PDB file of C-alpha atoms in Angstrom:
ATOM      1  CA  UNK A   1    -100.889 -95.248-228.751  1.00 72.00           C
ATOM      2  CA  UNK A   2    -104.313 -95.113-227.072  1.00 83.00           C
ATOM      3  CA  UNK A   3    -104.126 -91.318-227.037  1.00 81.00           C
ATOM      4  CA  UNK A   4    -103.481 -91.248-230.777  1.00 76.00           C
ATOM      5  CA  UNK A   5    -106.499 -93.475-231.440  1.00 81.00           C
ATOM      6  CA  UNK A   6    -108.790 -91.395-229.242  1.00 89.00           C
ATOM      7  CA  UNK A   7    -107.440 -88.218-230.826  1.00 86.00           C
ATOM      8  CA  UNK A   8    -108.080 -89.572-234.344  1.00 84.00           C
ATOM      9  CA  UNK A   9    -111.662 -90.486-233.393  1.00 88.00           C
ATOM     10  CA  UNK A  10    -112.401 -87.103-231.808  1.00 93.00           C
ATOM     11  CA  UNK A  11    -110.751 -85.040-234.532  1.00 91.00           C
ATOM     12  CA  UNK A  12    -112.262 -87.327-237.163  1.00 91.00           C
ATOM     13  CA  UNK A  13    -115.755 -86.766-235.796  1.00 93.00           C
ATOM     14  CA  UNK A  14    -115.231 -83.008-235.806  1.00 94.00           C
ATOM     15  CA  UNK A  15    -113.724 -82.716-239.287  1.00 95.00           C
ATOM     16  CA  UNK A  16    -116.228 -85.187-240.732  1.00 94.00           C
ATOM     17  CA  UNK A  17    -119.158 -83.208-239.337  1.00 94.00           C
ATOM     18  CA  UNK A  18    -117.647 -79.888-240.465  1.00 95.00           C
ATOM     19  CA  UNK A  19    -117.056 -81.295-243.937  1.00 95.00           C
ATOM     20  CA  UNK A  20    -120.707 -82.297-244.224  1.00 94.00           C
ATOM     21  CA  UNK A  21    -121.726 -78.805-243.147  1.00 93.00           C
ATOM     22  CA  UNK A  22    -119.434 -77.194-245.732  1.00 94.00           C
ATOM     23  CA  UNK A  23    -120.359 -79.424-248.683  1.00 93.00           C
ATOM     24  CA  UNK A  24    -123.469 -77.927-250.286  1.00 91.00           C
ATOM     25  CA  UNK A  25    -126.668 -79.911-250.659  1.00 87.00           C
ATOM     26  CA  UNK A  26    -127.972 -82.933-248.808  1.00 86.00           C
ATOM     27  CA  UNK A  27    -125.541 -85.756-248.280  1.00 86.00           C
ATOM     28  CA  UNK A  28    -127.191 -89.142-248.052  1.00 86.00           C
ATOM     29  CA  UNK A  29    -124.618 -90.733-245.764  1.00 89.00           C
ATOM     30  CA  UNK A  30    -124.839 -92.134-242.261  1.00 91.00           C
ATOM     31  CA  UNK A  31    -123.136 -90.699-239.206  1.00 91.00           C
ATOM     32  CA  UNK A  32    -120.975 -93.823-239.092  1.00 92.00           C
ATOM     33  CA  UNK A  33    -119.753 -93.214-242.620  1.00 94.00           C
ATOM     34  CA  UNK A  34    -119.178 -89.560-241.748  1.00 93.00           C
ATOM     35  CA  UNK A  35    -117.048 -90.680-238.794  1.00 93.00           C
ATOM     36  CA  UNK A  36    -115.053 -93.090-240.960  1.00 95.00           C
ATOM     37  CA  UNK A  37    -114.401 -90.391-243.591  1.00 95.00           C
ATOM     38  CA  UNK A  38    -113.359 -87.986-240.810  1.00 95.00           C
ATOM     39  CA  UNK A  39    -111.030 -90.493-239.134  1.00 94.00           C
ATOM     40  CA  UNK A  40    -109.350 -91.360-242.442  1.00 95.00           C
ATOM     41  CA  UNK A  41    -108.969 -87.634-243.208  1.00 95.00           C
ATOM     42  CA  UNK A  42    -107.545 -86.990-239.738  1.00 92.00           C
ATOM     43  CA  UNK A  43    -105.001 -89.798-240.048  1.00 91.00           C
ATOM     44  CA  UNK A  44    -103.983 -88.887-243.610  1.00 94.00           C
ATOM     45  CA  UNK A  45    -103.791 -85.197-242.703  1.00 92.00           C
ATOM     46  CA  UNK A  46    -101.503 -85.951-239.771  1.00 88.00           C
ATOM     47  CA  UNK A  47     -99.332 -88.225-241.912  1.00 90.00           C
ATOM     48  CA  UNK A  48     -98.976 -85.579-244.641  1.00 92.00           C
ATOM     49  CA  UNK A  49     -98.309 -82.851-242.058  1.00 89.00           C
ATOM     50  CA  UNK A  50     -95.573 -84.995-240.497  1.00 88.00           C
ATOM     51  CA  UNK A  51     -94.028 -85.647-243.916  1.00 91.00           C
ATOM     52  CA  UNK A  52     -93.797 -81.905-244.559  1.00 89.00           C
ATOM     53  CA  UNK A  53     -92.726 -81.046-241.006  1.00 82.00           C
ATOM     54  CA  UNK A  54     -95.636 -78.956-239.767  1.00 79.00           C
ATOM     55  CA  UNK A  55     -97.416 -81.492-237.555  1.00 71.00           C
ATOM     56  CA  UNK A  56     -95.676 -80.628-234.290  1.00 75.00           C
ATOM     57  CA  UNK A  57     -95.737 -76.903-233.740  1.00 74.00           C
ATOM     58  CA  UNK A  58     -96.189 -74.917-230.569  1.00 80.00           C
ATOM     59  CA  UNK A  59     -99.815 -74.528-229.626  1.00 79.00           C
ATOM     60  CA  UNK A  60    -102.565 -75.659-231.965  1.00 80.00           C
ATOM     61  CA  UNK A  61    -101.479 -77.193-235.265  1.00 83.00           C
ATOM     62  CA  UNK A  62    -103.784 -75.067-237.406  1.00 87.00           C
ATOM     63  CA  UNK A  63    -102.287 -76.052-240.750  1.00 89.00           C
ATOM     64  CA  UNK A  64    -102.587 -79.724-239.892  1.00 89.00           C
ATOM     65  CA  UNK A  65    -106.253 -79.277-238.942  1.00 90.00           C
ATOM     66  CA  UNK A  66    -106.997 -77.277-242.083  1.00 93.00           C
ATOM     67  CA  UNK A  67    -105.416 -80.057-244.146  1.00 94.00           C
ATOM     68  CA  UNK A  68    -107.523 -82.635-242.302  1.00 94.00           C
ATOM     69  CA  UNK A  69    -110.672 -80.624-242.992  1.00 95.00           C
ATOM     70  CA  UNK A  70    -109.849 -80.281-246.695  1.00 96.00           C
ATOM     71  CA  UNK A  71    -109.258 -84.039-246.915  1.00 97.00           C
ATOM     72  CA  UNK A  72    -112.570 -84.676-245.132  1.00 96.00           C
ATOM     73  CA  UNK A  73    -114.391 -82.400-247.588  1.00 96.00           C
ATOM     74  CA  UNK A  74    -112.841 -84.316-250.483  1.00 97.00           C
ATOM     75  CA  UNK A  75    -113.829 -87.585-248.788  1.00 96.00           C
ATOM     76  CA  UNK A  76    -117.442 -86.480-248.327  1.00 95.00           C
ATOM     77  CA  UNK A  77    -117.606 -85.367-251.966  1.00 94.00           C
ATOM     78  CA  UNK A  78    -116.254 -88.735-253.118  1.00 94.00           C
ATOM     79  CA  UNK A  79    -118.759 -90.672-250.990  1.00 93.00           C
ATOM     80  CA  UNK A  80    -121.656 -88.521-252.226  1.00 91.00           C
ATOM     81  CA  UNK A  81    -120.597 -88.985-255.868  1.00 90.00           C
ATOM     82  CA  UNK A  82    -120.174 -92.751-255.477  1.00 91.00           C
ATOM     83  CA  UNK A  83    -123.554 -93.104-253.776  1.00 87.00           C
ATOM     84  CA  UNK A  84    -125.212 -90.930-256.431  1.00 82.00           C
ATOM     85  CA  UNK A  85    -123.694 -93.125-259.128  1.00 79.00           C
ATOM     86  CA  UNK A  86    -125.000 -96.278-257.454  1.00 79.00           C
ATOM     87  CA  UNK A  87    -128.524 -94.900-257.134  1.00 72.00           C
ATOM     88  CA  UNK A  88    -128.734 -94.166-260.879  1.00 67.00           C
ATOM     89  CA  UNK A  89    -127.818 -97.693-261.935  1.00 61.00           C
TER      90      UNK A  89
END
């Protein structure tokens, strides 16, 4: 259980940071929010990968990590859009 939490935090930090690097333009979001988006993406990505049976493969679970990164990119885009909408009102 503790290992899963630590893993979600570490992977979440990595995919959150990578997502911010991939999304074009300046994102006006804190590192804490980036970490939260990354952790949520990591957990959802693992859950989806387990549902489809490709979470536990030999070696590195590349497809699971790619899914987590895609979810993090979507999460960053959503946060940026929501914050942009709030700043215009």
